[in-house]
Short mmCIF file of C-alpha atoms and ligand atoms in Angstrom, two decimals:
data_model
loop_
_atom_site.label_atom_id
_atom_site.label_comp_id
_atom_site.label_asym_id
_atom_site.label_seq_id
_atom_site.Cartn_x
_atom_site.Cartn_y
_atom_site.Cartn_z
CA UNK H 1 -7.69 -20.87 14.99
CA UNK H 2 -8.87 -20.43 11.15
CA UNK H 3 -8.88 -23.79 9.04
CA UNK H 4 -9.57 -23.53 5.17
CA UNK H 5 -10.70 -26.19 3.40
CA UNK H 6 -10.56 -26.74 -0.63
CA UNK H 7 -10.98 -23.23 -0.86
CA UNK H 8 -11.18 -22.03 -4.69
CA UNK H 9 -12.13 -18.60 -5.81
CA UNK H 10 -13.16 -18.16 -9.77
CA UNK H 11 -13.66 -14.41 -10.73
CA UNK H 12 -15.99 -13.75 -14.00
CA UNK H 13 -17.21 -17.29 -13.89
CA UNK H 14 -18.74 -18.37 -17.41
CA UNK H 15 -16.99 -14.91 -18.96
CA UNK H 16 -13.62 -14.68 -21.22
CA UNK H 17 -12.31 -13.09 -18.51
CA UNK H 18 -12.67 -15.80 -16.14
CA UNK H 19 -9.89 -16.23 -13.65
CA UNK H 20 -9.36 -18.87 -10.89
CA UNK H 21 -7.82 -16.98 -8.39
CA UNK H 22 -7.71 -19.70 -5.21
CA UNK H 23 -7.12 -23.27 -6.45
CA UNK H 24 -7.88 -25.76 -3.45
CA UNK H 25 -6.59 -24.00 -0.36
CA UNK H 26 -6.04 -26.00 2.60
CA UNK H 27 -4.48 -24.58 5.86
CA UNK H 28 -4.89 -24.54 9.29
CA UNK H 29 -3.43 -21.89 11.49
CA UNK H 30 -3.52 -22.18 15.11
CA UNK H 31 -4.60 -19.34 17.81
CA UNK H 32 -1.87 -16.90 17.80
CA UNK H 33 0.24 -18.04 15.12
CA UNK H 34 1.67 -15.57 13.01
CA UNK H 35 2.19 -16.32 9.07
CA UNK H 36 3.61 -14.46 6.57
CA UNK H 37 2.44 -14.48 2.95
CA UNK H 38 4.42 -14.23 0.40
CA UNK H 39 3.60 -15.07 -4.09
CA UNK H 40 4.47 -12.77 -7.19
CA UNK H 41 1.90 -10.86 -8.31
CA UNK H 42 -1.46 -12.02 -9.05
CA UNK H 43 -0.66 -15.46 -6.96
CA UNK H 44 -3.59 -14.91 -5.00
CA UNK H 45 -2.37 -13.63 -2.23
CA UNK H 46 -5.26 -10.81 -1.51
CA UNK H 47 -7.86 -12.99 -2.77
CA UNK H 48 -7.06 -15.35 0.00
CA UNK H 49 -6.96 -12.44 2.77
CA UNK H 50 -10.40 -11.02 0.98
CA UNK H 51 -12.01 -14.65 1.29
CA UNK H 52 -11.06 -14.49 5.04
CA UNK H 53 -12.31 -11.36 5.81
CA UNK H 54 -15.60 -11.83 4.08
CA UNK H 55 -15.21 -9.42 1.00
CA UNK H 56 -14.28 -12.34 -1.43
CA UNK H 57 -17.22 -15.34 -1.40
CA UNK H 58 -15.32 -18.24 -2.31
CA UNK H 59 -17.12 -20.10 -5.65
CA UNK H 60 -16.60 -23.66 -3.04
CA UNK H 61 -15.07 -24.59 0.04
CA UNK H 62 -14.93 -23.72 3.36
CA UNK H 63 -13.53 -20.89 6.11
CA UNK H 64 -14.24 -21.62 9.76
CA UNK H 65 -12.76 -19.09 12.19
CA UNK H 66 -12.83 -20.30 15.96
CA UNK H 67 -15.04 -23.26 14.86
CA UNK H 68 -17.80 -21.22 13.51
CA UNK H 69 -18.09 -21.79 9.61
CA UNK H 70 -18.14 -18.05 7.94
CA UNK H 71 -17.26 -19.31 4.72
CA UNK H 72 -20.46 -16.88 3.62
CA UNK H 73 -20.49 -14.64 6.25
CA UNK H 74 -20.42 -10.77 5.12
CA UNK H 75 -17.66 -8.61 6.19
CA UNK H 76 -19.36 -6.38 8.26
CA UNK H 77 -21.47 -9.66 10.53
CA UNK H 78 -17.46 -10.97 10.97
CA UNK H 79 -15.80 -7.56 11.76
CA UNK H 80 -15.38 -8.47 15.22
CA UNK H 81 -13.18 -11.35 14.58
CA UNK H 82 -11.33 -10.14 11.76
CA UNK H 83 -9.27 -6.78 11.76
CA UNK H 84 -7.42 -5.47 8.70
CA UNK H 85 -4.66 -2.97 7.63
CA UNK H 86 -3.90 -2.54 3.98
CA UNK H 87 -1.20 -1.33 1.96
CA UNK H 88 -2.66 2.59 1.51
CA UNK H 89 -2.13 4.32 4.87
CA UNK H 90 -5.11 6.37 3.36
CA UNK H 91 -7.99 2.85 3.07
CA UNK H 92 -7.60 2.68 7.02
CA UNK H 93 -8.99 5.93 8.35
CA UNK H 94 -11.32 8.40 7.26
CA UNK H 95 -9.39 11.33 6.73
CA UNK H 96 -11.79 14.00 7.31
CA UNK H 97 -12.41 13.11 11.11
CA UNK H 98 -9.99 14.10 13.81
CA UNK H 99 -7.73 11.14 15.12
CA UNK H 100 -10.47 10.53 18.44
CA UNK H 101 -13.10 10.17 16.00
CA UNK H 102 -11.20 7.77 14.28
CA UNK H 103 -10.06 5.63 17.43
CA UNK H 104 -13.77 6.10 18.52
CA UNK H 105 -15.15 4.21 15.04
CA UNK H 106 -12.66 1.76 15.56
CA UNK H 107 -13.24 0.92 19.28
CA UNK H 108 -17.02 0.21 18.07
CA UNK H 109 -16.34 -2.43 14.80
CA UNK H 110 -18.19 -5.38 15.03
CA UNK H 111 -20.61 -3.66 17.73
CA UNK H 112 -24.54 -2.46 16.85
CA UNK H 113 -24.05 1.19 17.66
CA UNK H 114 -21.65 3.66 16.38
CA UNK H 115 -20.16 6.85 16.92
CA UNK H 116 -22.78 7.60 19.86
CA UNK H 117 -22.96 8.28 22.64
CA UNK H 118 -20.63 10.98 22.51
CA UNK H 119 -16.93 10.49 23.73
CA UNK H 120 -16.66 10.28 27.51
CA UNK H 121 -13.71 11.88 29.13
CA UNK H 122 -12.22 8.27 30.08
CA UNK H 123 -12.73 7.08 26.57
CA UNK H 124 -11.24 10.21 25.34
CA UNK H 125 -8.00 9.52 28.57
CA UNK H 126 -7.81 5.72 27.00
CA UNK H 127 -7.04 6.31 23.88
CA UNK H 128 -4.90 9.40 24.31
CA UNK H 129 -2.75 6.92 26.44
CA UNK H 130 -3.27 4.34 23.68
CA UNK H 131 -1.72 7.27 20.65
CA UNK H 132 1.02 8.11 23.78
CA UNK H 133 2.20 4.68 23.43
CA UNK H 134 3.62 4.82 19.67
CA UNK H 135 5.66 7.43 21.08
CA UNK H 136 5.15 9.71 17.60
CA UNK H 137 3.98 12.73 19.29
CA UNK H 138 0.10 12.10 18.11
CA UNK H 139 -1.42 12.50 21.28
CA UNK H 140 -1.29 15.98 21.59
CA UNK H 141 -2.66 16.16 17.78
CA UNK H 142 -6.11 14.06 19.07
CA UNK H 143 -8.20 16.81 17.46
CA UNK H 144 -6.41 17.09 14.20
CA UNK H 145 -8.12 15.40 11.32
CA UNK H 146 -6.35 12.45 9.89
CA UNK H 147 -5.65 13.83 6.72
CA UNK H 148 -3.04 15.89 8.20
CA UNK H 149 -0.83 13.18 9.12
CA UNK H 150 1.87 11.20 7.13
CA UNK H 151 1.44 7.74 5.79
CA UNK H 152 3.69 6.50 8.33
CA UNK H 153 1.58 8.10 11.26
CA UNK H 154 -1.80 7.11 9.64
CA UNK H 155 -0.31 3.62 8.94
CA UNK H 156 0.50 3.33 12.54
CA UNK H 157 -3.11 4.48 14.04
CA UNK H 158 -4.42 1.86 11.73
CA UNK H 159 -2.83 -0.72 13.45
CA UNK H 160 -4.14 0.99 16.94
CA UNK H 161 -7.42 1.05 15.30
CA UNK H 162 -7.21 -2.60 14.28
CA UNK H 163 -6.15 -3.98 18.21
CA UNK H 164 -9.01 -1.32 19.51
CA UNK H 165 -11.95 -4.05 19.43
CA UNK H 166 -11.80 -7.29 20.21
CA UNK H 167 -10.67 -9.77 17.65
CA UNK H 168 -9.50 -12.90 16.70
CA UNK H 169 -7.53 -12.87 13.20
CA UNK H 170 -5.34 -9.30 12.03
CA UNK H 171 -4.87 -9.40 8.38
CA UNK H 172 -1.80 -6.96 7.11
CA UNK H 173 -1.84 -6.53 3.46
CA UNK H 174 1.83 -5.54 2.51
CA UNK H 175 0.88 -3.32 5.13
CA UNK H 176 4.60 -1.49 5.03
CA UNK H 177 5.38 -1.38 1.05
CA UNK H 178 4.08 2.24 0.67
CA UNK H 179 6.49 3.33 3.58
CA UNK H 180 9.93 4.97 3.53
CA UNK H 181 12.13 2.13 5.16
CA UNK H 182 12.39 3.88 8.47
CA UNK H 183 8.54 4.20 8.96
CA UNK H 184 8.65 0.75 7.39
CA UNK H 185 10.38 -0.91 10.34
CA UNK H 186 9.00 1.15 12.92
CA UNK H 187 5.61 -0.08 11.59
CA UNK H 188 6.99 -3.91 11.72
CA UNK H 189 8.18 -3.44 15.56
CA UNK H 190 4.75 -1.95 16.15
CA UNK H 191 2.98 -5.00 14.29
CA UNK H 192 5.17 -7.41 16.39
CA UNK H 193 4.19 -5.80 19.33
CA UNK H 194 0.60 -5.49 18.67
CA UNK H 195 0.26 -9.20 17.82
CA UNK H 196 2.43 -10.77 20.99
CA UNK H 197 0.14 -8.15 23.06
CA UNK H 198 -3.08 -9.28 21.24
CA UNK H 199 -2.76 -12.53 21.14
CA UNK H 200 -3.82 -12.31 17.45
CA UNK H 201 -3.59 -15.31 14.93
CA UNK H 202 -1.91 -12.76 11.68
CA UNK H 203 -1.62 -13.12 8.13
CA UNK H 204 1.01 -10.75 6.80
CA UNK H 205 1.61 -10.48 2.90
CA UNK H 206 4.56 -9.10 2.17
CA UNK H 207 6.87 -8.51 -0.76
CA UNK H 208 10.05 -8.53 0.97
CA UNK H 209 11.43 -12.10 1.72
CA UNK H 210 13.58 -10.57 4.54
CA UNK H 211 10.45 -9.01 6.43
CA UNK H 212 9.08 -12.79 5.38
CA UNK H 213 11.26 -14.58 7.73
CA UNK H 214 12.01 -11.91 10.62
CA UNK H 215 9.17 -11.90 11.33
CA UNK H 216 6.15 -14.01 12.56
CA UNK H 217 6.55 -18.06 13.23
CA UNK H 218 5.34 -19.74 9.56
CA UNK H 219 5.76 -18.38 6.08
CA UNK H 220 3.87 -19.98 3.13
CA UNK H 221 4.42 -19.14 -0.09
CA UNK H 222 1.61 -18.51 -2.84
CA UNK H 223 1.54 -19.48 -6.60
CA UNK H 224 -0.80 -19.74 -8.72
CA UNK H 225 -3.48 -19.73 -5.91
CA UNK H 226 -2.33 -22.53 -4.29
CA UNK H 227 0.09 -23.02 -1.37
CA UNK H 228 3.63 -24.03 -3.18
CA UNK H 229 5.80 -23.84 0.25
CA UNK H 230 4.92 -24.07 3.76
CA UNK H 231 7.19 -23.77 6.56
CA UNK H 232 7.66 -23.19 10.02
CA UNK H 233 9.85 -24.53 13.26
CA UNK H 234 13.41 -25.55 11.97
CA UNK H 235 12.59 -25.88 8.76
CA UNK H 236 12.12 -22.28 8.46
CA UNK H 237 15.19 -21.23 10.77
CA UNK H 238 17.30 -22.62 8.49
CA UNK H 239 15.70 -21.47 5.51
CA UNK H 240 17.59 -18.14 4.45
CA UNK H 241 16.56 -15.18 1.82
CA UNK H 242 18.35 -16.93 -0.48
CA UNK H 243 16.27 -19.83 -0.38
CA UNK H 244 13.14 -18.20 -0.99
CA UNK H 245 14.34 -16.39 -4.02
CA UNK H 246 15.59 -19.60 -5.57
CA UNK H 247 12.14 -20.81 -5.01
CA UNK H 248 10.49 -17.64 -6.75
CA UNK H 249 12.62 -18.31 -9.80
CA UNK H 250 12.14 -21.91 -9.82
CA UNK H 251 8.59 -20.91 -9.84
CA UNK H 252 8.60 -17.89 -12.03
CA UNK H 253 11.49 -18.95 -14.17
CA UNK H 254 14.01 -17.21 -14.63
CA UNK H 255 13.38 -13.95 -16.00
CA UNK H 256 12.67 -12.19 -12.95
CA UNK H 257 15.23 -9.51 -11.24
CA UNK H 258 16.48 -9.52 -7.87
CA UNK H 259 14.88 -5.69 -7.62
CA UNK H 260 11.42 -7.11 -7.81
CA UNK H 261 12.12 -9.28 -4.65
CA UNK H 262 12.97 -6.93 -2.39
CA UNK H 263 15.74 -9.17 -1.26
CA UNK H 264 17.39 -6.51 1.68
N1 ADP D 301 -12.28 -8.37 -8.10
C1 ADP D 301 -11.65 -9.19 -9.38
N2 ADP D 301 -11.83 -9.66 -10.72
C2 ADP D 301 -11.29 -10.50 -11.48
N3 ADP D 301 -10.16 -10.55 -11.27
C3 ADP D 301 -9.49 -10.98 -9.96
C4 ADP D 301 -10.25 -10.01 -8.94
N4 ADP D 301 -8.87 -9.64 -7.91
C5 ADP D 301 -8.20 -9.97 -8.00
N5 ADP D 301 -8.85 -10.52 -9.53
C6 ADP D 301 -7.40 -11.80 -10.37
O1 ADP D 301 -7.08 -12.92 -9.44
C7 ADP D 301 -5.72 -12.81 -9.26
C8 ADP D 301 -5.13 -12.96 -8.02
O2 ADP D 301 -5.34 -11.52 -7.52
P1 ADP D 301 -4.39 -11.07 -6.13
O3 ADP D 301 -5.33 -12.12 -5.16
O4 ADP D 301 -5.20 -9.53 -6.16
O5 ADP D 301 -3.51 -11.43 -6.53
P2 ADP D 301 -1.96 -10.83 -5.18
O6 ADP D 301 -2.61 -10.11 -4.38
O7 ADP D 301 -1.11 -12.09 -5.26
O8 ADP D 301 -1.32 -9.92 -6.38
C9 ADP D 301 -4.95 -12.01 -10.53
O9 ADP D 301 -4.99 -13.17 -11.78
C10 ADP D 301 -5.90 -10.98 -10.36
O10 ADP D 301 -6.09 -10.29 -11.21
MG1 MG D 302 -2.31 -8.43 -3.76
#
């Protein structure tokens, strides 16, 4: 479970560039819930995920994960609790290492030791099996360097890597935005499967109103650093893409075109 209370983030405090990115967020997410996060550019979505991951330390307020106050805990310290996949397929893995080496590093996430001891044959077989499960044929390329793969292939492996080590929370920050529609769909179905299998408490930022309603069990909209909309259950089932778009228009003013909302 994630409990966030009175969360404020102010960047560049006391400088001319001072910016309040988060403005008193209160939110409780039950164990295993899958929350989709929408909001226009600059709403505070990435900053919010950053406070959960540990790379943004809040100005005030509290972040509690599984009854542990992690507000000021560094990213590395909470790595065994929180896994992440970014928008940029290059951000989640190391291009000059092989697929297998990347998986070994991911499996060691949050543990004291890194790559050593050398990959045992049983470990190799386990990784190969996981990768074969993607049905992308990558199990035959385990010794290939990651940089040889397409963005979609890397993103699929990033998801596998995020779920290799045990964790409680999965943070996805527009992780399909850089992919073509077919691959984005594939990655979304993989996301759905891995989240369910691993019972992860998940936050997924998306620009697509359709994705926001089709995936997960709860949707929140951030605006100016606070939660403006929070729907689940029947209320969410009764909500259509056009309702979300209307809410967007209402908070943003009318000067926003449909393309910017990725309605499809
Ligand atoms: N490291 C930072 N330093 C200063 N300002 C930042 C920093 N990160 C984000 N911001 C500002 O905080 C606001 C929220 O940003 P962000 O969380 O990235 O929004 P979103 O992900 O919803 O587009 C924006 O105005 C952004 O310019
Ligand atoms: Mg962002």
